[in-house]
Amino acid sequence: AALPFWRAARIWSISNVWRYVPGKVWQIGAMSAMAQRERVSPVAAAGSAILSTVLNIATGIALTLLLGWRFLDELNTRARPAAVALLVAAVAGLVAMPFVLPRLSSMAGRIAGRDVTISAPPRWAIAIATGGNILSWLLYGMAFLWLVRGLLGDVGGAAWQYIAVFTASYVVGYLFL
């Protein structure tokens, strides 16, 4: 499914407000309903929202682990092997996604009791979305650095530390709420 940029941005922006309603599913529902008004399949819109969330969390975890690599031994002596396993799983999942999603069609069809078609987004779209998410995490972390410096003055710490702390706290908060 495709929409002109400004219509898609409007749907994304308005439906994003619903993320603050407890339950975390309202944003996807709002996006699906608004997309349907634009004659876009609500399934495509929901799939897009779910895929965006998965990419966001996966890139956040990977970035946090990469930036915080030197401190993992302070957490636990087994933290580095676990971090490597998480990174390998995240990269493998991103690479396998275009191949796995279409195979989910048959499983979803059996569960729903009807024909379900799940097509994978093009690999270039996943690559662009992954890069966009990494850039977003970097910019959010820099904004956090500027907020801290604006409120408290220069309290030290490198930019990469602020990026890692902001990203880690967001991902942990998202996963536990």
PDB file of C-alpha atoms in Angstrom:
ATOM      1  CA  ALA A   1       0.000   0.000   0.000  1.00  0.00           C
ATOM      2  CA  ALA A   2       1.186   3.512  -0.691  1.00  0.00           C
ATOM      3  CA  LEU A   3       0.119   6.996   0.291  1.00  0.00           C
ATOM      4  CA  PRO A   4       1.452  10.423  -0.596  1.00  0.00           C
ATOM      5  CA  PHE A   5       4.027  11.527   1.962  1.00  0.00           C
ATOM      6  CA  TRP A   6       1.963  14.268   3.661  1.00  0.00           C
ATOM      7  CA  ARG A   7      -1.117  12.048   4.053  1.00  0.00           C
ATOM      8  CA  ALA A   8       0.996   9.267   5.518  1.00  0.00           C
ATOM      9  CA  ALA A   9       2.767  11.742   7.830  1.00  0.00           C
ATOM     10  CA  ARG A  10      -0.605  13.086   9.009  1.00  0.00           C
ATOM     11  CA  ILE A  11      -1.875   9.584   9.804  1.00  0.00           C
ATOM     12  CA  TRP A  12       1.352   8.675  11.582  1.00  0.00           C
ATOM     13  CA  SER A  13       1.435  11.915  13.604  1.00  0.00           C
ATOM     14  CA  ILE A  14      -2.180  11.798  14.744  1.00  0.00           C
ATOM     15  CA  SER A  15      -2.186   8.077  15.517  1.00  0.00           C
ATOM     16  CA  ASN A  16       1.062   8.498  17.474  1.00  0.00           C
ATOM     17  CA  VAL A  17      -0.839  10.520  20.084  1.00  0.00           C
ATOM     18  CA  TRP A  18      -2.738   7.329  20.945  1.00  0.00           C
ATOM     19  CA  ARG A  19       0.453   5.681  22.214  1.00  0.00           C
ATOM     20  CA  TYR A  20      -0.073   7.550  25.473  1.00  0.00           C
ATOM     21  CA  VAL A  21      -3.353   5.780  26.182  1.00  0.00           C
ATOM     22  CA  PRO A  22      -2.659   2.705  28.335  1.00  0.00           C
ATOM     23  CA  GLY A  23      -2.685  -0.559  26.450  1.00  0.00           C
ATOM     24  CA  LYS A  24      -0.288   0.223  23.573  1.00  0.00           C
ATOM     25  CA  VAL A  25      -2.715  -1.095  20.936  1.00  0.00           C
ATOM     26  CA  TRP A  26      -4.673   2.121  20.458  1.00  0.00           C
ATOM     27  CA  GLN A  27      -2.018   3.652  18.229  1.00  0.00           C
ATOM     28  CA  ILE A  28      -2.215   0.711  15.816  1.00  0.00           C
ATOM     29  CA  GLY A  29      -6.010   0.794  15.837  1.00  0.00           C
ATOM     30  CA  ALA A  30      -6.080   4.528  15.138  1.00  0.00           C
ATOM     31  CA  MET A  31      -3.553   4.156  12.329  1.00  0.00           C
ATOM     32  CA  SER A  32      -5.578   1.327  10.776  1.00  0.00           C
ATOM     33  CA  ALA A  33      -8.845   3.293  10.941  1.00  0.00           C
ATOM     34  CA  MET A  34      -7.300   6.440   9.469  1.00  0.00           C
ATOM     35  CA  ALA A  35      -5.572   4.470   6.713  1.00  0.00           C
ATOM     36  CA  GLN A  36      -8.833   2.765   5.836  1.00  0.00           C
ATOM     37  CA  ARG A  37     -10.409   6.207   5.290  1.00  0.00           C
ATOM     38  CA  GLU A  38      -7.644   6.807   2.731  1.00  0.00           C
ATOM     39  CA  ARG A  39      -8.534   3.500   1.018  1.00  0.00           C
ATOM     40  CA  VAL A  40      -5.478   1.700   2.368  1.00  0.00           C
ATOM     41  CA  SER A  41      -5.920  -1.747   3.818  1.00  0.00           C
ATOM     42  CA  PRO A  42      -6.114  -1.553   7.629  1.00  0.00           C
ATOM     43  CA  VAL A  43      -4.115  -4.802   7.691  1.00  0.00           C
ATOM     44  CA  ALA A  44      -1.313  -3.101   5.736  1.00  0.00           C
ATOM     45  CA  ALA A  45      -1.405  -0.129   8.127  1.00  0.00           C
ATOM     46  CA  ALA A  46      -1.357  -2.340  11.212  1.00  0.00           C
ATOM     47  CA  GLY A  47       1.436  -4.434   9.739  1.00  0.00           C
ATOM     48  CA  SER A  48       3.408  -1.292   9.011  1.00  0.00           C
ATOM     49  CA  ALA A  49       2.949  -0.077  12.597  1.00  0.00           C
ATOM     50  CA  ILE A  50       3.979  -3.419  14.066  1.00  0.00           C
ATOM     51  CA  LEU A  51       6.997  -3.658  11.765  1.00  0.00           C
ATOM     52  CA  SER A  52       8.022  -0.099  12.681  1.00  0.00           C
ATOM     53  CA  THR A  53       7.801  -0.926  16.382  1.00  0.00           C
ATOM     54  CA  VAL A  54       9.852  -4.107  15.981  1.00  0.00           C
ATOM     55  CA  LEU A  55      12.526  -2.234  14.024  1.00  0.00           C
ATOM     56  CA  ASN A  56      12.547   0.595  16.566  1.00  0.00           C
ATOM     57  CA  ILE A  57      13.038  -1.709  19.529  1.00  0.00           C
ATOM     58  CA  ALA A  58      15.565  -3.949  17.729  1.00  0.00           C
ATOM     59  CA  THR A  59      17.717  -1.012  16.644  1.00  0.00           C
ATOM     60  CA  GLY A  60      17.444   0.515  20.123  1.00  0.00           C
ATOM     61  CA  ILE A  61      18.655  -2.682  21.755  1.00  0.00           C
ATOM     62  CA  ALA A  62      21.490  -3.095  19.243  1.00  0.00           C
ATOM     63  CA  LEU A  63      22.631   0.520  19.609  1.00  0.00           C
ATOM     64  CA  THR A  64      22.539   0.339  23.403  1.00  0.00           C
ATOM     65  CA  LEU A  65      24.587  -2.859  23.433  1.00  0.00           C
ATOM     66  CA  LEU A  66      27.142  -1.488  20.993  1.00  0.00           C
ATOM     67  CA  LEU A  67      27.550   1.833  22.802  1.00  0.00           C
ATOM     68  CA  GLY A  68      27.600   0.255  26.256  1.00  0.00           C
ATOM     69  CA  TRP A  69      29.867  -2.635  25.301  1.00  0.00           C
ATOM     70  CA  ARG A  70      32.750  -1.634  27.569  1.00  0.00           C
ATOM     71  CA  PHE A  71      30.464  -1.530  30.635  1.00  0.00           C
ATOM     72  CA  LEU A  72      28.821  -4.934  30.191  1.00  0.00           C
ATOM     73  CA  ASP A  73      31.411  -6.739  32.331  1.00  0.00           C
ATOM     74  CA  GLU A  74      30.527  -4.449  35.231  1.00  0.00           C
ATOM     75  CA  LEU A  75      26.922  -5.690  35.074  1.00  0.00           C
ATOM     76  CA  ASN A  76      27.731  -9.372  34.975  1.00  0.00           C
ATOM     77  CA  THR A  77      30.574 -11.528  33.721  1.00  0.00           C
ATOM     78  CA  ARG A  78      28.143 -13.274  31.357  1.00  0.00           C
ATOM     79  CA  ALA A  79      26.718 -10.034  29.960  1.00  0.00           C
ATOM     80  CA  ARG A  80      28.942  -9.907  26.875  1.00  0.00           C
ATOM     81  CA  PRO A  81      28.014 -13.371  25.564  1.00  0.00           C
ATOM     82  CA  ALA A  82      24.340 -12.504  26.116  1.00  0.00           C
ATOM     83  CA  ALA A  83      24.840  -9.192  24.277  1.00  0.00           C
ATOM     84  CA  VAL A  84      26.485 -10.977  21.345  1.00  0.00           C
ATOM     85  CA  ALA A  85      23.582 -13.444  21.212  1.00  0.00           C
ATOM     86  CA  LEU A  86      21.057 -10.568  21.238  1.00  0.00           C
ATOM     87  CA  LEU A  87      22.918  -8.707  18.503  1.00  0.00           C
ATOM     88  CA  VAL A  88      23.180 -11.816  16.319  1.00  0.00           C
ATOM     89  CA  ALA A  89      19.471 -12.552  16.844  1.00  0.00           C
ATOM     90  CA  ALA A  90      18.499  -8.958  15.985  1.00  0.00           C
ATOM     91  CA  VAL A  91      20.578  -8.876  12.795  1.00  0.00           C
ATOM     92  CA  ALA A  92      19.429 -12.360  11.774  1.00  0.00           C
ATOM     93  CA  GLY A  93      15.819 -11.345  12.379  1.00  0.00           C
ATOM     94  CA  LEU A  94      16.165  -8.241  10.222  1.00  0.00           C
ATOM     95  CA  VAL A  95      17.848 -10.192   7.419  1.00  0.00           C
ATOM     96  CA  ALA A  96      15.295 -13.033   7.608  1.00  0.00           C
ATOM     97  CA  MET A  97      12.224 -10.791   7.805  1.00  0.00           C
ATOM     98  CA  PRO A  98      11.563 -10.545   4.050  1.00  0.00           C
ATOM     99  CA  PHE A  99      11.691 -14.336   3.829  1.00  0.00           C
ATOM    100  CA  VAL A 100       9.754 -15.162   6.990  1.00  0.00           C
ATOM    101  CA  LEU A 101       6.797 -12.786   6.653  1.00  0.00           C
ATOM    102  CA  PRO A 102       5.273 -14.425   3.555  1.00  0.00           C
ATOM    103  CA  ARG A 103       5.480 -17.823   5.249  1.00  0.00           C
ATOM    104  CA  LEU A 104       3.415 -16.457   8.118  1.00  0.00           C
ATOM    105  CA  SER A 105       0.493 -16.123   5.694  1.00  0.00           C
ATOM    106  CA  SER A 106      -0.339 -19.799   5.807  1.00  0.00           C
ATOM    107  CA  MET A 107      -0.090 -19.928   9.599  1.00  0.00           C
ATOM    108  CA  ALA A 108      -2.270 -16.818   9.978  1.00  0.00           C
ATOM    109  CA  GLY A 109      -4.732 -18.293   7.480  1.00  0.00           C
ATOM    110  CA  ARG A 110      -5.059 -21.502   9.491  1.00  0.00           C
ATOM    111  CA  ILE A 111      -5.609 -19.557  12.703  1.00  0.00           C
ATOM    112  CA  ALA A 112      -8.132 -17.149  11.139  1.00  0.00           C
ATOM    113  CA  GLY A 113      -9.852 -19.858   9.117  1.00  0.00           C
ATOM    114  CA  ARG A 114      -9.659 -17.813   5.923  1.00  0.00           C
ATOM    115  CA  ASP A 115      -7.241 -16.682   3.251  1.00  0.00           C
ATOM    116  CA  VAL A 116      -4.639 -14.303   4.655  1.00  0.00           C
ATOM    117  CA  THR A 117      -1.941 -12.720   2.530  1.00  0.00           C
ATOM    118  CA  ILE A 118       1.091 -11.292   4.271  1.00  0.00           C
ATOM    119  CA  SER A 119       3.668  -9.880   1.929  1.00  0.00           C
ATOM    120  CA  ALA A 120       7.087  -8.799   2.987  1.00  0.00           C
ATOM    121  CA  PRO A 121       8.181  -5.216   2.500  1.00  0.00           C
ATOM    122  CA  PRO A 122      11.032  -4.786   0.040  1.00  0.00           C
ATOM    123  CA  ARG A 123      14.506  -5.217   1.480  1.00  0.00           C
ATOM    124  CA  TRP A 124      15.356  -1.609   0.607  1.00  0.00           C
ATOM    125  CA  ALA A 125      12.416  -0.420   2.734  1.00  0.00           C
ATOM    126  CA  ILE A 126      13.640  -2.422   5.727  1.00  0.00           C
ATOM    127  CA  ALA A 127      17.167  -1.057   5.216  1.00  0.00           C
ATOM    128  CA  ILE A 128      15.924   2.545   5.022  1.00  0.00           C
ATOM    129  CA  ALA A 129      13.677   2.080   8.069  1.00  0.00           C
ATOM    130  CA  THR A 130      16.551   0.536  10.023  1.00  0.00           C
ATOM    131  CA  GLY A 131      18.844   3.429   9.135  1.00  0.00           C
ATOM    132  CA  GLY A 132      16.119   5.918   9.988  1.00  0.00           C
ATOM    133  CA  ASN A 133      15.594   4.312  13.387  1.00  0.00           C
ATOM    134  CA  ILE A 134      19.317   4.388  14.159  1.00  0.00           C
ATOM    135  CA  LEU A 135      19.476   8.058  13.154  1.00  0.00           C
ATOM    136  CA  SER A 136      16.434   8.763  15.349  1.00  0.00           C
ATOM    137  CA  TRP A 137      18.040   7.110  18.383  1.00  0.00           C
ATOM    138  CA  LEU A 138      21.200   9.161  17.829  1.00  0.00           C
ATOM    139  CA  LEU A 139      19.202  12.393  17.603  1.00  0.00           C
ATOM    140  CA  TYR A 140      17.056  11.546  20.644  1.00  0.00           C
ATOM    141  CA  GLY A 141      20.233  10.885  22.632  1.00  0.00           C
ATOM    142  CA  MET A 142      21.730  14.197  21.516  1.00  0.00           C
ATOM    143  CA  ALA A 143      18.515  15.980  22.497  1.00  0.00           C
ATOM    144  CA  PHE A 144      18.798  14.323  25.912  1.00  0.00           C
ATOM    145  CA  LEU A 145      22.396  15.556  26.206  1.00  0.00           C
ATOM    146  CA  TRP A 146      21.306  19.112  25.371  1.00  0.00           C
ATOM    147  CA  LEU A 147      18.411  18.915  27.814  1.00  0.00           C
ATOM    148  CA  VAL A 148      20.724  17.815  30.634  1.00  0.00           C
ATOM    149  CA  ARG A 149      23.262  20.511  29.799  1.00  0.00           C
ATOM    150  CA  GLY A 150      20.526  23.120  29.503  1.00  0.00           C
ATOM    151  CA  LEU A 151      19.090  22.237  32.903  1.00  0.00           C
ATOM    152  CA  LEU A 152      22.198  21.307  34.894  1.00  0.00           C
ATOM    153  CA  GLY A 153      25.121  22.830  33.030  1.00  0.00           C
ATOM    154  CA  ASP A 154      28.088  20.766  31.956  1.00  0.00           C
ATOM    155  CA  VAL A 155      27.899  17.639  34.097  1.00  0.00           C
ATOM    156  CA  GLY A 156      30.336  15.651  31.979  1.00  0.00           C
ATOM    157  CA  GLY A 157      29.919  12.535  29.958  1.00  0.00           C
ATOM    158  CA  ALA A 158      30.428  11.886  26.284  1.00  0.00           C
ATOM    159  CA  ALA A 159      27.636  12.180  23.725  1.00  0.00           C
ATOM    160  CA  TRP A 160      27.655   8.413  23.124  1.00  0.00           C
ATOM    161  CA  GLN A 161      26.916   7.842  26.824  1.00  0.00           C
ATOM    162  CA  TYR A 162      23.829  10.061  26.677  1.00  0.00           C
ATOM    163  CA  ILE A 163      22.676   8.274  23.534  1.00  0.00           C
ATOM    164  CA  ALA A 164      23.138   4.881  25.197  1.00  0.00           C
ATOM    165  CA  VAL A 165      21.405   5.889  28.434  1.00  0.00           C
ATOM    166  CA  PHE A 166      18.432   7.508  26.703  1.00  0.00           C
ATOM    167  CA  THR A 167      17.993   4.604  24.281  1.00  0.00           C
ATOM    168  CA  ALA A 168      18.323   1.964  26.990  1.00  0.00           C
ATOM    169  CA  SER A 169      15.856   3.699  29.302  1.00  0.00           C
ATOM    170  CA  TYR A 170      13.305   4.118  26.506  1.00  0.00           C
ATOM    171  CA  VAL A 171      13.552   0.489  25.364  1.00  0.00           C
ATOM    172  CA  VAL A 172      13.406  -0.889  28.907  1.00  0.00           C
ATOM    173  CA  GLY A 173      10.456   1.349  29.737  1.00  0.00           C
ATOM    174  CA  TYR A 174       8.642   0.334  26.572  1.00  0.00           C
ATOM    175  CA  LEU A 175       9.197  -3.378  27.094  1.00  0.00           C
ATOM    176  CA  PHE A 176       8.237  -3.396  30.771  1.00  0.00           C
ATOM    177  CA  LEU A 177       5.148  -1.209  30.549  1.00  0.00           C
TER     178      LEU A 177
END
